[in-house]
Short mmCIF file of C-alpha atoms in Angstrom, two decimals:
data_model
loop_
_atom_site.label_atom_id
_atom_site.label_comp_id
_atom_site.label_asym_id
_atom_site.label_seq_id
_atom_site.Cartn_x
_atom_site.Cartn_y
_atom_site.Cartn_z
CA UNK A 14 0.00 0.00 0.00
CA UNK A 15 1.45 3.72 -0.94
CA UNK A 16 2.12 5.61 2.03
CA UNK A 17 -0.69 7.88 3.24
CA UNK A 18 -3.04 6.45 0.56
CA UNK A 19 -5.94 5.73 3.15
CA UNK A 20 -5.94 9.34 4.57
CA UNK A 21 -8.09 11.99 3.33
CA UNK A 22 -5.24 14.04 3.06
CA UNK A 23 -3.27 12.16 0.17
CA UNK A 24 -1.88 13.98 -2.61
CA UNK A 25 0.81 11.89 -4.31
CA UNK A 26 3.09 15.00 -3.11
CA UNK A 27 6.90 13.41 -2.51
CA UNK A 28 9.00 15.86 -1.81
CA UNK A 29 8.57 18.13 1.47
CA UNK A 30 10.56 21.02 2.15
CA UNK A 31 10.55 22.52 5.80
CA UNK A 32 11.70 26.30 6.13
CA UNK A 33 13.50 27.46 9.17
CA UNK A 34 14.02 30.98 10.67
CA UNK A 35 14.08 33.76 7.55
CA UNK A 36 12.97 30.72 4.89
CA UNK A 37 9.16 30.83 4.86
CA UNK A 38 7.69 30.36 1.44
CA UNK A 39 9.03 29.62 -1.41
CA UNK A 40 9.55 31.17 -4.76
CA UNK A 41 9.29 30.19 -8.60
CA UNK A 42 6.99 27.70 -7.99
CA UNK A 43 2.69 27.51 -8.67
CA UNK A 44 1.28 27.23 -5.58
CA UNK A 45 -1.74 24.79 -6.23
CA UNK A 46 -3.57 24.88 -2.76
CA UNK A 47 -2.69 25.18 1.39
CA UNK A 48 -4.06 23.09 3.27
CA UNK A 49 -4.54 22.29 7.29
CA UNK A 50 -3.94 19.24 8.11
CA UNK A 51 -5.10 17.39 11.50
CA UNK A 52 -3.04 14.42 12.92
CA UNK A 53 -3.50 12.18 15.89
CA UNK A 54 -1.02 14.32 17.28
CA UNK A 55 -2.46 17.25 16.41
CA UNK A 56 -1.89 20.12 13.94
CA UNK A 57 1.16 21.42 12.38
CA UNK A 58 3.15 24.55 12.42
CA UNK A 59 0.94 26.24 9.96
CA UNK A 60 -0.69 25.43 7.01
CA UNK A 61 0.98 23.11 4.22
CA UNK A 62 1.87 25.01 1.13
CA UNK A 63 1.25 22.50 -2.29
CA UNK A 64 3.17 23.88 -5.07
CA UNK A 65 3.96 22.60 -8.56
CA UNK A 66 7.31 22.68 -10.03
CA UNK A 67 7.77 23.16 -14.02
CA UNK A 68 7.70 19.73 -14.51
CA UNK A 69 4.52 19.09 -12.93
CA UNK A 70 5.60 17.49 -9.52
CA UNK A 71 4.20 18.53 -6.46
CA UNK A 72 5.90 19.67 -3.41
CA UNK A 73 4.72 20.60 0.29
CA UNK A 74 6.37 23.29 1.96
CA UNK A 75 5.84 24.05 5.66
CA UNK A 76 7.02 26.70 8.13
CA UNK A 77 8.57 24.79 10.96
CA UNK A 78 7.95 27.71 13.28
CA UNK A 79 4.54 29.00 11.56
CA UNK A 80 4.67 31.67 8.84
CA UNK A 81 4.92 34.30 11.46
CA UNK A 82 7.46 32.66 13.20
CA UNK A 83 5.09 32.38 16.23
CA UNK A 84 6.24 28.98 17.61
CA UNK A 85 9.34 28.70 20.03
CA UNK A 86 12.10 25.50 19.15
CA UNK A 87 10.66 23.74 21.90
CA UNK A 88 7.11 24.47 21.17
CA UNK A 89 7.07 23.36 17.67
CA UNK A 90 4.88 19.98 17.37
CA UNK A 91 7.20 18.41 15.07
CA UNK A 92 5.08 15.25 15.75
CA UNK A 93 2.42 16.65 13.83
CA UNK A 94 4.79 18.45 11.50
CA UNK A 95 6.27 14.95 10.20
CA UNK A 96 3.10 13.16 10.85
CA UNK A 97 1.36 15.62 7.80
CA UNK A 98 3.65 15.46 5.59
CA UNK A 99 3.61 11.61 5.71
CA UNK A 100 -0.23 11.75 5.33
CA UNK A 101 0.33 14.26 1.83
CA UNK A 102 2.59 11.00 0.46
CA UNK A 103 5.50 13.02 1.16
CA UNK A 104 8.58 10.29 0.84
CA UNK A 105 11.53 12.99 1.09
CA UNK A 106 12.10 15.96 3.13
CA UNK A 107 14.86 18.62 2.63
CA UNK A 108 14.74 20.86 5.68
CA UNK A 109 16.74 24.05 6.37
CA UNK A 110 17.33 25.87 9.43
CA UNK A 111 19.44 28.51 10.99
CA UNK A 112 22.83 27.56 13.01
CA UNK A 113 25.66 29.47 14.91
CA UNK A 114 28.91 28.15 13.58
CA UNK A 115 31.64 26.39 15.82
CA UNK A 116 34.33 26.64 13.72
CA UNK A 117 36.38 29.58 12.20
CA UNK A 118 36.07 27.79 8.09
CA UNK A 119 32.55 27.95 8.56
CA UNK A 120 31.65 31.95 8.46
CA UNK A 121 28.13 33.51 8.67
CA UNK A 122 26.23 32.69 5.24
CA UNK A 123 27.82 29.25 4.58
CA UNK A 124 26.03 26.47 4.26
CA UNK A 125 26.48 23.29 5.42
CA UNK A 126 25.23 19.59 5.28
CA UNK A 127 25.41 18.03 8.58
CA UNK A 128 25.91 14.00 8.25
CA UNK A 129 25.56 13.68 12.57
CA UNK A 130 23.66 15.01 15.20
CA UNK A 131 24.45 15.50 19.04
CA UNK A 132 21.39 15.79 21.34
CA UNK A 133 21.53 18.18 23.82
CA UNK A 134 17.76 18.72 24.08
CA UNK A 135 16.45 18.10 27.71
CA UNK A 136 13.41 15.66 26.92
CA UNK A 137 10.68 18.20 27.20
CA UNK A 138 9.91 17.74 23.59
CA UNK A 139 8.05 14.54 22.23
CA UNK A 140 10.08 12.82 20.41
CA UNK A 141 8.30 9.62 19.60
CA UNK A 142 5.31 8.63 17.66
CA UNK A 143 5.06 5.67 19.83
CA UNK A 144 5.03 7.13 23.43
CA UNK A 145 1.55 6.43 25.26
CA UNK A 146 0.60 4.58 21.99
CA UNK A 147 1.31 1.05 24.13
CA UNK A 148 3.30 -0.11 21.24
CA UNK A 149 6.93 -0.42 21.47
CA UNK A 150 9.49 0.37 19.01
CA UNK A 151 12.83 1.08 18.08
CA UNK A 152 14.33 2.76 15.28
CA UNK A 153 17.60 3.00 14.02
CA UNK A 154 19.63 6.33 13.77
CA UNK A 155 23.13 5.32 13.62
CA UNK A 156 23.48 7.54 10.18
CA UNK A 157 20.55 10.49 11.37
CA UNK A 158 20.96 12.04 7.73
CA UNK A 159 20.74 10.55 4.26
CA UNK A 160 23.78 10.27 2.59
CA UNK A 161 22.25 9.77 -0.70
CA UNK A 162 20.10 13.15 -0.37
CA UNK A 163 23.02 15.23 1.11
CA UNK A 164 25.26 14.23 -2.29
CA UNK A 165 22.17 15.59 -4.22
CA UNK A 166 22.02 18.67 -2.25
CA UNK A 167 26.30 19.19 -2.89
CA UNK A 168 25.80 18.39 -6.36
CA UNK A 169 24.64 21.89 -7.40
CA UNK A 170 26.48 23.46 -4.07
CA UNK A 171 27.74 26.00 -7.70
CA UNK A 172 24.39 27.87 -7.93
CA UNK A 173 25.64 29.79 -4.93
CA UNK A 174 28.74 30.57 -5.54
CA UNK A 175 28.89 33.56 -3.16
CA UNK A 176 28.98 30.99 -0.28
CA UNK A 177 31.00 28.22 1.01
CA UNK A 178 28.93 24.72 0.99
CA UNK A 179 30.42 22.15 3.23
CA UNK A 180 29.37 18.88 2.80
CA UNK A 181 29.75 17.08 6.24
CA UNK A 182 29.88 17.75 9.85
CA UNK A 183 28.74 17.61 13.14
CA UNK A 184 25.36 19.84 14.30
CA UNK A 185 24.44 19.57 17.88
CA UNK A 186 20.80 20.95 18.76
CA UNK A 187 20.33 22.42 22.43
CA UNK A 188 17.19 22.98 23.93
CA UNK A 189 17.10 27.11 23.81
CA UNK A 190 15.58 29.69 22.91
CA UNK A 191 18.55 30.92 24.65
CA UNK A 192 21.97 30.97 23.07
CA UNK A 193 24.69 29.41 24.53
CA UNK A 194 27.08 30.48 27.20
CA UNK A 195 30.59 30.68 25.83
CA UNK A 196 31.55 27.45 28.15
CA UNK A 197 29.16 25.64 26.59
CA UNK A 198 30.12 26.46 22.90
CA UNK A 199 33.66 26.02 23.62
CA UNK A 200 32.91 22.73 25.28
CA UNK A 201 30.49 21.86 22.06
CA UNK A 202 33.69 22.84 20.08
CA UNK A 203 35.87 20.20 22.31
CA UNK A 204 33.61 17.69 20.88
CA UNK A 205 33.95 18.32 17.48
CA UNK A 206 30.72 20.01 16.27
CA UNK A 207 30.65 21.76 13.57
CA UNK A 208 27.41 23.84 14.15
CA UNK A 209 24.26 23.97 16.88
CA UNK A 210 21.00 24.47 16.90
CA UNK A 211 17.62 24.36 18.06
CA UNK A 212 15.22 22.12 15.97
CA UNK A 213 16.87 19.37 14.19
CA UNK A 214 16.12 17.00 16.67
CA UNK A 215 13.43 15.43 17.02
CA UNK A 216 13.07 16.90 14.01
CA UNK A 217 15.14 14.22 12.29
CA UNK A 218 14.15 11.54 14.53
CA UNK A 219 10.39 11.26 13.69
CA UNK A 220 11.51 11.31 10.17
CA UNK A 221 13.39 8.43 10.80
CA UNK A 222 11.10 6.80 12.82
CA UNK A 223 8.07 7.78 9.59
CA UNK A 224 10.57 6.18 7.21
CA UNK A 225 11.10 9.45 5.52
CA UNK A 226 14.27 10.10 4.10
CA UNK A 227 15.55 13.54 5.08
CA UNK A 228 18.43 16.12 4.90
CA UNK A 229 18.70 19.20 6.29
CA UNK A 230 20.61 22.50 4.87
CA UNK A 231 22.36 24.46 7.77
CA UNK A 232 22.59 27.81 7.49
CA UNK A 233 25.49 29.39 9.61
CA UNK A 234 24.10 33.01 10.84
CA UNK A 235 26.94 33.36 13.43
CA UNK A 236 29.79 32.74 15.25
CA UNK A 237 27.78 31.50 18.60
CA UNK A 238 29.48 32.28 21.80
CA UNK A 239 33.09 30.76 21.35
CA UNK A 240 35.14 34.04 19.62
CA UNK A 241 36.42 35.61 22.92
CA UNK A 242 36.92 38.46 20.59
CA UNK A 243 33.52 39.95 19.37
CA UNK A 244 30.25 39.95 21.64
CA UNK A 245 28.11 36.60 21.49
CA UNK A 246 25.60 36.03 19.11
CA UNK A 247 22.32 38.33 18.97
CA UNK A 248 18.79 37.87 17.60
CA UNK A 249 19.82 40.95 15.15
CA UNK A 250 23.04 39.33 14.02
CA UNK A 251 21.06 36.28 13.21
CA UNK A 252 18.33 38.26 11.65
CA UNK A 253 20.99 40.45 9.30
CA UNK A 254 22.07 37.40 7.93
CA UNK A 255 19.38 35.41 7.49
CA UNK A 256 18.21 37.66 4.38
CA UNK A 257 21.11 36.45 2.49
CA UNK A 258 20.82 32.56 3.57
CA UNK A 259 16.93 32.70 2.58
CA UNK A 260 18.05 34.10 -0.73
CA UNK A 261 20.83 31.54 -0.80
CA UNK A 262 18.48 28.87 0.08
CA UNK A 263 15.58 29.63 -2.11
CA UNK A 264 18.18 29.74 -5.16
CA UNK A 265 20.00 25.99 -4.14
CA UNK A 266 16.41 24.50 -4.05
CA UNK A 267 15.16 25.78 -7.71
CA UNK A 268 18.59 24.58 -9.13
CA UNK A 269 18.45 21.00 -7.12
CA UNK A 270 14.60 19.84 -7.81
CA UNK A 271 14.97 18.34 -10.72
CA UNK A 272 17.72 16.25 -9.33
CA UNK A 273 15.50 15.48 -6.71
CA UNK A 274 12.44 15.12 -8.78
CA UNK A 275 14.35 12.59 -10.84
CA UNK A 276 15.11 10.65 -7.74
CA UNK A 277 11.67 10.77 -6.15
CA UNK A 278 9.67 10.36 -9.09
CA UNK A 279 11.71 8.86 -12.12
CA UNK A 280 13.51 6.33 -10.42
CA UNK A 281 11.89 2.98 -10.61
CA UNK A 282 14.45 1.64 -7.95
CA UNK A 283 14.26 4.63 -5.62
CA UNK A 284 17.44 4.52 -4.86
CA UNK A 285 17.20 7.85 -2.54
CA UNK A 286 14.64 6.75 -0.44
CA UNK A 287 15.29 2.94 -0.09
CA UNK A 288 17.70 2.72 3.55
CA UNK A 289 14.54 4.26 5.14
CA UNK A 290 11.43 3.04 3.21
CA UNK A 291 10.48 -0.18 5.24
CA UNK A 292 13.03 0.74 7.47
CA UNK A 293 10.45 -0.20 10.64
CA UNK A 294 9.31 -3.15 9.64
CA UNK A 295 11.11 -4.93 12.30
CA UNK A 296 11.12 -2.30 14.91
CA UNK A 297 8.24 -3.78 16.35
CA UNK A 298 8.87 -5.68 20.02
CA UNK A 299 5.56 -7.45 20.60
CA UNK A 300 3.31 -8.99 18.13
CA UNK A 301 0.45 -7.54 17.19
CA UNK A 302 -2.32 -9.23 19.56
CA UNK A 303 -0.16 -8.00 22.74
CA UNK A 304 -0.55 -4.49 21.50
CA UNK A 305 -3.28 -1.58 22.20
CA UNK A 306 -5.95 -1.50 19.86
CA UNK A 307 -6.47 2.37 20.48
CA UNK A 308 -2.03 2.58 19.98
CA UNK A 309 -2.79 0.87 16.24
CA UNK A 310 -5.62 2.83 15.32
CA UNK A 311 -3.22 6.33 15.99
CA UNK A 312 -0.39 4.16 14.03
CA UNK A 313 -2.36 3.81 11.41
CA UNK A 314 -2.12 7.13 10.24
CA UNK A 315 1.01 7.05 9.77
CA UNK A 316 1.77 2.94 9.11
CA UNK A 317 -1.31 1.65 7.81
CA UNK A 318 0.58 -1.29 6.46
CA UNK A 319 2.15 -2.39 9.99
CA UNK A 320 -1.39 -1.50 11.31
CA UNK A 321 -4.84 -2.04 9.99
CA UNK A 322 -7.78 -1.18 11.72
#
């Protein structure tokens, strides 16, 4: 059974792009209709956004933090932000977000591709489709990122070529909406991140966990807290800059979909997508008469072929 094909919501839409702080719409594309979705989990951000690219492909586009930006890191219900797009058919997600840069190569306006996350959240968020659902599961996150959609992403890292594009590295998301304390981004530093911030976990983890494939764009704003010589980062430091990373970003997505189309839509093996597509069909402790009927029936939504109703 296609993904999402048994919820009123299903629009054969593949590809989902999530904007961060300074990236929320997007440009050069027909928007077809917006819609507001309802999960078990409850609603989303904001409205989805269904546009059409040139080739006729559709892609949803949501706000991570609303299109006001009205909706705090750890507010955010990216339970219900995954849990939509899974329910439009989305397969794919390319997310971008705003970082503060831990290293001196990486200067405000680069870009860069993270391969591995370190969680610093503090468990306030919920990060789990399966919690209170009486079923248990486990997914796998040894690799948080797809390779395969990160090497798209660097393949056309030349239609900016005002910016630097790195194409690894280590992001660690705190909790926030504070910024760090220089200790702390020194000690983040010590570890060998590359960049922090505030949402890609569990961001990436329900993605995971919704066997969607997904890569994320980080967008360095600032220099954090480390530099003992300039003041640590601001809210209008990170808002100067984010004008030019929107710009930035808007311009790498245009020149990437049809790479991306190609590999969502044109590829009979789906190469991109296959390390997470049935990725939790084992994940699954106890068989299905030992678990909650009312737990399946909120599964469903997202796994209606692990559990029917």
């Amino acid at each position: 059974m296609t993904i999402g094909q048994n919820s009123e919501y299903f629009r054969d839409v593949r590809i989902g792009v999530i904007g961060g702080t300074g990236l929320y719409s997007l440009d050069g594309l027909n928007v077809i209709e917006t819609l507001a979705v309802e999960t078990p989990w409850g609603q989303p951000s904001g409205p989805i956004t269904i546009a059409e690219t040139e080739r006729g492909h559709k892609i949803a586009f949501l706000a991570r933090h609303g299109p006001s930006h009205s909706v705090l890191p750890s507010e955010v219900n990216y339970r219900a932000n995954i849990a939509a797009l899974k329910a439009l058919g989305v397969q794919a997600i390319l997310a971008f977000s705003a970082v503060g840069s831990l290293r001196e190569e990486i200067s405000p306006g680069d870009f860069v591709l993270i391969d591995q996350i370190i969680d610093r959240t503090k468990g306030v968020r919920a990060d789990s489709f399966f919690t209170g659902t009486g079923v248990t599961a486990h997914a796998t996150f040894g690799e948080p990122v797809s390779a395969g959609l990160r090497a798209l992403v660097a393949r056309h890292a030349a239609a900016v070529p005002d910016i630097a594009v790195h194409t690894s590295g280590t992001g660690v998301c705190m909790e926030g909406p504070t910024f760090s304390t220089r200790a702390e981004s020194n000690l983040y530093r010590a570890w060998g991140a590359s960049v922090i911030n505030m949402t890609c976990i569990p961001e990436s983890k329900l993605a995971r966990e919704a066997e969607i494939t997904y890569a994320i764009v980080c967008m360095a704003t600032d220099y954090d807290a480390w530099r003992e010589s300039e003041e640590p980062v601001t809210v209008a430091e990170v808002m100067h800059t984010m004008k030019g990373n929107a710009a930035n970003a808007k311009t790498l997505l245009l020149a990437l979909l049809p790479d991306f189309e190609d590999a969502v839509y044109n590829d009979s093996a789906k190469a991109l997508m296959r390390p997470e597509a049935g990725s939790m069909q084992y994940a699954f402790q106890q068989p299905p008469e030992k678990q909650s009927a009312a737990g399946r029936a909120t599964l469903n939504f997202l796994f209606p072929q692990y559990f029917t109703v």
